[in-house]
Amino acid sequence: MVMQELPTTEPAATPAARAKRKRRGPLAWGVRGFRDLTAVWVFTNLGDSALYLMIAVWVKDLTGSDAAAAVVFIALGLPALVAPFLGVLADRFSRKRLLVIANAAMVPIVLALVFVGSAAQLWVVYAVVVVYGAVGYLTAAAQSGLIRDLLDDEHLASGNGFLTTIDQGFRLLSPLIGTGLYVFIGPLAVVGLTATCFGIAALLMLKVHVVESQHEPSDEASRSWHQLVAGFTHLARTPVLNRITLAMVIGFAAVGLMNVIVFPALERGLGVDTATLGLLVPLQGIGAVIGGILSSTIITKLGEGRAVGIGMFIMAIGCLPAAGTSVVMFAAGMLLVGFSIPIIVVGFATLRQRSTPSSLQGRTSAAGNVLINVPQTLAMIGAAAIIAAVDYRWLVIVTVIAVAGAGVVAVVGRRPVVSTS
């Protein structure tokens, strides 16, 4: 199959590019549209962070099964199979409009969980999680394009760092709120909170001020297989970006094992109840806030590739205490993992966005998510299948080695050039 070479820079004559050249301000926060998008980001992450953890704990309590709880994370990753099609949508239509529709659609989707009262309705939970995950891929693809339209190259790292800090920082607040509501009122209280947050986000999205770049012509995009796989092609053919993508695939596939390991690690290793996870996860949020604040500086000084590599090494160290019996060490590991996540995510997102034309942002974002999440989902499926027969500590060792290896892949090779124009 012959594929055309894809451009790596956005044409300077687009309306979005002309609008960006007129902006002033040292940081992404100086851009009005970015501030508008941040307000949306706050509400979507508040609801998302509270619900994400609660669902797994809820399934564990309903069934008593570690494997059933792990299936929640697997179901969340399955929509990666349709992510390329969702990326095409994000490049063909108004991304702002798609985000309004997606956030509004999340309200009835999440509210479907009110019908779950026992393990007999477990299929409803999994169905909601699958749809929930698919909408997440669509919004991620659309948001990537909007951020690229809103920000210049020199503001991408600070913008991505700011949004990632909010994303991870909600681990400080949302799990406490979600756990409190779950324990004292019940799971439906968390469902109501999440639905409300997405409804507010849809309304706020209407106010986002952005000049969108030209979208892919619908007739061309709908007929061409090349358009569907264009994001994968771009990731594979773009220097440095292809190496960092490989590192992300390896590292996050390994980290996926931790979603299965965490429950036996809490119960067998630490000797605590699984609900304790809601109290430990905020520690990851503390590390994430610090990492998010520093991520832009680290990326600017080292370049995206080396920043991703350092983040992987820190994450590997943070995963190691899961094999032990110390709650204190486990908590310290959560801090390190949290600190590493913004550095890794912001480094990869910034390199991908500034190396990709606006008309391809949706498909490249979707392709990146597929390449990262499908291997991660497969790793979780494998771990869930063997967790009852294999000592979970061996899986922790495999995770640490693989994540550290991903760090080596990221740092070896040519340093990415950090754009200043």
Coordinates of C-alpha atoms in Angstrom, one line a residue:
M1 CA 0.0 0.0 0.0
V2 CA 1.5 3.3 -1.0
M3 CA 0.9 6.2 1.3
Q4 CA 1.6 9.9 0.6
E5 CA 4.1 11.8 2.7
L6 CA 2.3 14.0 5.1
P7 CA 3.3 17.6 5.9
T8 CA 4.7 18.3 9.3
T9 CA 3.9 22.0 9.6
E10 CA 0.7 23.9 9.3
P11 CA 0.4 26.3 6.4
A12 CA 0.9 29.9 7.6
A13 CA -2.0 31.3 5.7
T14 CA -4.8 29.7 7.7
P15 CA -7.2 31.9 9.7
A16 CA -6.2 30.2 12.9
A17 CA -2.5 30.8 12.2
R18 CA -3.1 34.5 11.5
A19 CA -5.1 34.8 14.7
K20 CA -2.4 33.2 16.7
R21 CA 0.3 35.6 15.4
K22 CA -1.8 38.5 16.8
R23 CA -1.8 37.2 20.3
R24 CA 0.4 38.5 23.1
G25 CA 1.3 37.1 26.5
P26 CA 4.1 34.9 27.8
L27 CA 1.9 31.9 28.7
A28 CA -1.0 30.0 27.3
W29 CA -3.2 31.6 30.0
G30 CA -3.0 34.9 28.1
V31 CA -5.1 33.4 25.3
R32 CA -8.9 34.0 25.9
G33 CA -10.0 30.8 24.2
F34 CA -7.6 28.7 26.2
R35 CA -9.1 30.2 29.4
D36 CA -12.5 29.3 28.2
L37 CA -11.4 25.7 27.4
T38 CA -9.9 25.4 30.8
A39 CA -13.2 26.1 32.5
V40 CA -14.7 23.2 30.5
W41 CA -11.7 21.1 31.4
V42 CA -12.3 21.7 35.1
F43 CA -15.8 20.3 35.1
T44 CA -15.2 17.3 32.9
N45 CA -12.3 16.3 35.0
L46 CA -14.1 16.8 38.3
G47 CA -16.9 14.4 37.1
D48 CA -14.5 12.0 35.3
S49 CA -12.1 11.6 38.2
A50 CA -14.8 10.9 40.8
L51 CA -16.6 8.3 38.6
Y52 CA -13.5 6.5 37.2
L53 CA -12.3 5.2 40.5
M54 CA -15.7 4.6 42.0
I55 CA -16.9 2.3 39.2
A56 CA -14.1 -0.2 39.8
V57 CA -14.6 -0.2 43.5
W58 CA -18.4 -0.5 43.0
V59 CA -17.9 -3.6 40.8
K60 CA -15.5 -5.1 43.3
D61 CA -18.1 -4.6 46.1
L62 CA -20.9 -6.0 44.0
T63 CA -19.1 -9.1 42.9
G64 CA -16.2 -9.6 45.3
S65 CA -14.0 -10.4 42.2
D66 CA -10.7 -8.7 41.4
A67 CA -11.1 -9.9 37.8
A68 CA -14.5 -8.3 37.5
A69 CA -13.2 -5.0 38.8
A70 CA -10.3 -5.2 36.3
V71 CA -12.8 -5.7 33.4
V72 CA -13.9 -2.1 34.1
F73 CA -10.5 -0.8 32.9
I74 CA -10.5 -3.3 30.0
A75 CA -14.0 -2.0 28.9
L76 CA -12.7 1.5 29.1
G77 CA -9.9 0.6 26.6
L78 CA -12.0 -1.3 24.1
P79 CA -13.3 1.8 22.2
A80 CA -9.7 2.3 21.0
L81 CA -10.7 -0.1 18.2
V82 CA -13.0 2.7 16.7
A83 CA -10.7 5.6 17.7
P84 CA -9.4 6.1 14.1
F85 CA -13.0 6.7 12.9
L86 CA -13.6 9.1 15.7
G87 CA -10.4 10.9 14.8
V88 CA -11.7 11.4 11.3
L89 CA -14.8 13.0 12.7
A90 CA -12.7 15.4 14.7
D91 CA -10.9 16.5 11.5
R92 CA -14.0 16.7 9.4
F93 CA -16.4 18.7 11.6
S94 CA -16.3 21.6 13.9
R95 CA -14.4 20.4 17.0
K96 CA -16.1 22.9 19.2
R97 CA -19.5 21.6 18.1
L98 CA -18.4 18.0 18.6
L99 CA -17.3 18.8 22.2
V100 CA -20.6 20.4 23.0
I101 CA -22.5 17.4 21.7
A102 CA -20.2 14.9 23.4
N103 CA -20.4 16.5 26.8
A104 CA -24.2 16.8 26.6
A105 CA -24.5 13.2 25.5
M106 CA -22.5 12.1 28.6
V107 CA -25.4 13.1 30.8
P108 CA -27.9 10.4 29.9
I109 CA -25.1 7.9 29.4
V110 CA -23.8 8.3 32.9
L111 CA -27.4 8.4 34.3
A112 CA -28.0 4.9 32.9
L113 CA -26.0 3.7 35.9
V114 CA -29.0 4.4 38.2
F115 CA -30.5 1.1 37.0
V116 CA -27.6 -0.9 38.5
G117 CA -28.6 -2.4 41.9
S118 CA -26.8 -5.7 42.0
A119 CA -24.3 -7.9 40.2
A120 CA -27.2 -9.0 37.9
Q121 CA -27.0 -5.6 36.2
L122 CA -23.2 -5.6 35.8
W123 CA -23.6 -5.6 32.0
V124 CA -25.1 -2.1 32.3
V125 CA -21.9 -0.9 34.0
Y126 CA -19.7 -2.4 31.3
A127 CA -21.9 -1.0 28.5
V128 CA -21.8 2.5 30.0
V129 CA -18.0 2.3 30.4
V130 CA -17.6 1.2 26.8
V131 CA -19.7 4.1 25.5
Y132 CA -18.1 6.4 28.0
G133 CA -14.6 5.4 26.7
A134 CA -15.6 6.0 23.1
V135 CA -16.8 9.5 23.8
G136 CA -13.5 10.1 25.6
Y137 CA -11.6 9.2 22.5
L138 CA -13.7 11.6 20.4
T139 CA -13.3 14.5 22.9
A140 CA -9.5 13.9 23.2
A141 CA -9.2 14.1 19.4
A142 CA -11.3 17.2 19.2
Q143 CA -9.5 18.9 22.1
S144 CA -6.1 18.3 20.6
G145 CA -7.1 20.2 17.4
L146 CA -8.6 23.0 19.4
I147 CA -5.5 23.4 21.6
R148 CA -3.3 23.5 18.4
D149 CA -5.6 26.2 16.9
L150 CA -5.5 28.2 20.1
L151 CA -1.8 28.2 21.0
D152 CA 1.5 29.0 19.3
D153 CA 4.4 26.5 19.5
E154 CA 6.1 28.2 22.4
H155 CA 2.8 28.1 24.4
L156 CA 2.0 24.4 23.8
A157 CA 4.1 23.0 26.6
S158 CA 2.7 25.5 29.2
G159 CA -0.8 25.0 27.9
N160 CA -0.6 21.2 28.0
G161 CA 1.2 21.4 31.3
F162 CA -1.6 23.5 32.8
L163 CA -4.4 21.2 31.6
T164 CA -2.6 18.1 32.7
T165 CA -2.0 19.6 36.1
I166 CA -5.7 20.2 36.4
D167 CA -6.4 16.7 35.1
Q168 CA -4.1 14.9 37.5
G169 CA -4.6 17.5 40.3
F170 CA -8.2 16.4 40.6
R171 CA -6.9 13.2 42.0
L172 CA -6.4 15.3 45.2
L173 CA -10.1 16.2 45.4
S174 CA -12.3 14.0 43.3
P175 CA -11.5 10.6 44.9
L176 CA -12.1 12.0 48.3
I177 CA -15.5 13.4 47.2
G178 CA -16.3 10.3 45.2
T179 CA -15.3 8.0 48.1
G180 CA -17.2 10.1 50.6
L181 CA -20.3 10.1 48.5
Y182 CA -20.0 6.4 47.8
V183 CA -19.4 5.3 51.4
F184 CA -22.0 7.6 53.1
I185 CA -24.7 8.1 50.5
G186 CA -24.1 5.5 47.8
P187 CA -22.8 5.1 44.2
L188 CA -25.8 7.0 42.7
A189 CA -24.6 10.2 44.4
V190 CA -21.4 9.9 42.4
V191 CA -23.4 9.2 39.2
G192 CA -25.4 12.4 39.8
L193 CA -22.3 14.5 40.4
T194 CA -20.7 13.3 37.2
A195 CA -23.8 13.9 35.1
T196 CA -24.1 17.4 36.5
C197 CA -20.5 18.2 35.7
F198 CA -20.8 17.1 32.1
G199 CA -24.0 19.1 31.7
I200 CA -22.2 22.2 32.9
A201 CA -19.2 21.5 30.7
A202 CA -21.5 21.3 27.6
L203 CA -22.9 24.8 28.4
L204 CA -19.5 26.3 29.0
M205 CA -18.2 24.8 25.8
L206 CA -20.6 27.0 23.9
K207 CA -18.7 30.1 25.2
V208 CA -15.2 28.9 24.0
H209 CA -13.7 31.6 21.7
V210 CA -11.7 29.9 19.0
V211 CA -10.9 30.4 15.3
E212 CA -10.8 26.8 14.0
S213 CA -8.5 25.8 11.2
Q214 CA -9.8 24.4 7.9
H215 CA -11.3 20.9 8.3
E216 CA -10.9 17.9 6.1
P217 CA -13.4 17.9 3.1
S218 CA -16.1 15.3 4.0
D219 CA -16.3 13.6 0.6
E220 CA -12.5 13.0 0.5
A221 CA -12.2 11.8 4.1
S222 CA -15.1 9.4 3.8
R223 CA -13.8 7.6 0.7
S224 CA -10.1 7.3 1.4
W225 CA -8.5 4.6 3.5
H226 CA -5.4 6.7 3.5
Q227 CA -7.3 9.4 5.4
L228 CA -8.4 6.9 8.0
V229 CA -4.8 5.7 8.7
A230 CA -3.1 9.1 8.1
G231 CA -2.6 9.6 11.8
F232 CA -0.7 6.3 12.1
T233 CA 1.4 7.2 9.1
H234 CA 2.3 10.5 10.5
L235 CA 3.4 9.1 13.8
A236 CA 5.5 6.4 12.0
R237 CA 7.2 8.7 9.5
T238 CA 7.9 11.8 11.7
P239 CA 11.5 11.7 13.1
V240 CA 11.7 11.6 16.9
L241 CA 7.9 11.4 17.2
N242 CA 8.0 7.8 16.1
R243 CA 10.6 6.9 18.8
I244 CA 8.7 8.6 21.5
T245 CA 5.5 7.0 20.4
L246 CA 7.2 3.6 20.7
A247 CA 8.4 4.5 24.2
M248 CA 4.8 5.4 25.2
V249 CA 3.5 2.1 23.8
I250 CA 5.9 0.1 25.8
G251 CA 5.7 2.1 29.0
F252 CA 1.9 2.4 29.2
A253 CA 1.3 -1.2 28.2
A254 CA 3.4 -2.1 31.3
V255 CA 1.7 0.4 33.5
G256 CA -1.7 -1.2 32.5
L257 CA -0.7 -4.2 34.6
M258 CA -0.9 -2.0 37.7
N259 CA -4.7 -1.6 37.2
V260 CA -5.0 -5.3 37.8
I261 CA -2.2 -5.5 40.4
V262 CA -3.5 -2.8 42.7
F263 CA -6.4 -4.7 44.3
P264 CA -4.3 -7.8 45.4
A265 CA -1.5 -5.5 46.4
L266 CA -3.8 -3.7 48.8
E267 CA -5.5 -6.7 50.2
R268 CA -2.6 -9.3 50.3
G269 CA 0.5 -7.1 50.4
L270 CA -0.6 -4.1 52.5
G271 CA -3.4 -5.9 54.3
V272 CA -5.9 -3.0 53.8
D273 CA -9.4 -2.7 52.3
T274 CA -9.7 -1.9 48.6
A275 CA -11.6 1.3 49.5
T276 CA -8.3 2.6 50.9
L277 CA -7.4 3.2 47.3
G278 CA -9.6 6.3 47.4
L279 CA -7.4 7.7 50.2
L280 CA -4.1 6.8 48.5
V281 CA -4.9 8.1 45.0
P282 CA -4.9 11.7 46.2
L283 CA -1.2 11.3 47.0
Q284 CA -0.7 10.7 43.3
G285 CA -2.5 13.9 42.7
I286 CA -0.1 15.8 44.9
G287 CA 2.8 14.5 42.9
A288 CA 0.9 15.3 39.7
V289 CA 0.4 18.9 40.7
I290 CA 4.1 19.3 41.3
G291 CA 5.0 17.5 38.1
G292 CA 2.5 19.5 36.1
I293 CA 3.9 22.8 37.4
L294 CA 7.4 21.8 36.5
S295 CA 6.6 20.0 33.2
S296 CA 6.9 23.0 30.9
T297 CA 10.3 24.0 32.4
I298 CA 11.6 20.5 32.2
I299 CA 10.5 20.0 28.6
T300 CA 11.9 23.4 27.5
K301 CA 15.3 22.6 29.0
L302 CA 15.6 19.0 28.0
G303 CA 13.4 18.6 25.0
E304 CA 10.3 16.4 24.8
G305 CA 12.1 13.1 24.2
R306 CA 14.4 13.3 27.2
A307 CA 11.7 14.6 29.4
V308 CA 9.5 11.6 28.5
G309 CA 12.4 9.3 29.2
I310 CA 13.1 10.8 32.7
G311 CA 9.4 10.6 33.5
M312 CA 9.5 6.9 32.6
F313 CA 12.4 6.2 34.9
I314 CA 10.7 8.0 37.8
M315 CA 7.5 6.1 37.1
A316 CA 9.4 2.8 37.2
I317 CA 10.8 3.6 40.6
G318 CA 7.3 4.6 41.8
C319 CA 5.8 1.3 40.8
L320 CA 8.3 -0.8 42.7
P321 CA 6.8 -0.4 46.2
A322 CA 3.6 -2.2 45.0
A323 CA 5.6 -5.4 45.5
G324 CA 6.3 -4.7 49.1
T325 CA 4.3 -4.6 52.4
S326 CA 4.9 -1.0 53.5
V327 CA 2.0 1.4 53.2
V328 CA 4.4 4.3 53.6
M329 CA 6.6 3.1 50.7
F330 CA 3.5 2.4 48.6
A331 CA 2.3 6.0 49.3
A332 CA 5.7 7.3 48.3
G333 CA 5.5 5.4 45.1
M334 CA 2.1 6.9 44.4
L335 CA 3.7 10.4 44.8
L336 CA 6.5 9.5 42.3
V337 CA 4.1 8.0 39.8
G338 CA 1.9 11.1 40.0
F339 CA 5.0 13.4 39.5
S340 CA 6.0 11.4 36.4
I341 CA 2.7 11.4 34.6
P342 CA 2.4 15.1 33.6
I343 CA 6.0 15.1 32.4
I344 CA 5.4 12.1 30.2
V345 CA 2.0 13.1 28.9
V346 CA 2.9 16.8 28.3
G347 CA 6.1 15.9 26.6
F348 CA 4.4 13.5 24.2
A349 CA 1.4 15.7 23.6
T350 CA 3.5 18.8 22.9
L351 CA 5.8 17.0 20.5
R352 CA 2.8 15.5 18.7
Q353 CA 0.9 18.7 18.4
R354 CA 3.7 20.9 17.2
S355 CA 4.8 18.2 14.7
T356 CA 1.4 17.8 13.2
P357 CA -0.7 20.1 10.9
S358 CA -4.0 21.3 12.3
S359 CA -6.0 19.4 9.7
L360 CA -4.5 16.1 11.0
Q361 CA -4.6 16.8 14.7
G362 CA -7.7 14.6 15.4
R363 CA -6.5 11.6 13.5
T364 CA -3.0 11.8 15.0
S365 CA -4.4 12.1 18.5
A366 CA -6.7 9.2 17.9
A367 CA -3.8 7.1 16.5
G368 CA -1.6 7.9 19.4
N369 CA -4.4 6.8 21.8
V370 CA -4.9 3.6 19.9
L371 CA -1.2 2.7 19.9
I372 CA -1.0 3.4 23.6
N373 CA -4.3 2.1 24.9
V374 CA -4.8 -1.1 22.8
P375 CA -1.5 -2.7 24.1
Q376 CA -2.4 -1.4 27.6
T377 CA -5.8 -3.1 27.3
L378 CA -4.3 -6.3 26.1
A379 CA -1.8 -6.3 29.0
M380 CA -4.7 -5.8 31.4
I381 CA -6.6 -8.7 29.8
G382 CA -3.6 -10.9 30.1
A383 CA -3.0 -9.9 33.7
A384 CA -6.6 -10.4 34.7
A385 CA -6.5 -13.9 33.2
I386 CA -3.5 -15.0 35.2
I387 CA -3.7 -12.9 38.4
A388 CA -5.4 -15.7 40.3
A389 CA -2.6 -18.2 39.4
V390 CA 0.5 -15.9 39.4
D391 CA 2.0 -14.0 42.4
Y392 CA 1.2 -10.4 41.7
R393 CA 4.7 -9.4 42.8
W394 CA 6.1 -10.9 39.6
L395 CA 3.8 -8.7 37.6
V396 CA 5.2 -5.7 39.5
I397 CA 8.7 -6.6 38.5
V398 CA 7.7 -7.0 34.9
T399 CA 6.1 -3.6 35.0
V400 CA 9.2 -1.9 36.5
I401 CA 11.6 -3.4 34.0
A402 CA 9.4 -2.6 31.0
V403 CA 8.7 1.0 32.0
A404 CA 12.5 1.6 32.6
G405 CA 13.2 0.1 29.2
A406 CA 10.7 2.5 27.7
G407 CA 12.7 5.3 29.3
V408 CA 15.8 4.1 27.6
V409 CA 14.0 4.1 24.2
A410 CA 12.9 7.7 24.8
V411 CA 16.2 9.2 25.7
V412 CA 18.4 7.3 23.2
G413 CA 18.6 9.2 19.9
R414 CA 18.4 12.7 18.5
R415 CA 17.1 15.3 20.9
P416 CA 13.8 16.9 19.7
V417 CA 14.2 20.6 18.8
V418 CA 11.9 22.8 20.9
S419 CA 10.3 25.3 18.7
T420 CA 10.4 29.0 19.8
S421 CA 8.5 30.5 16.9

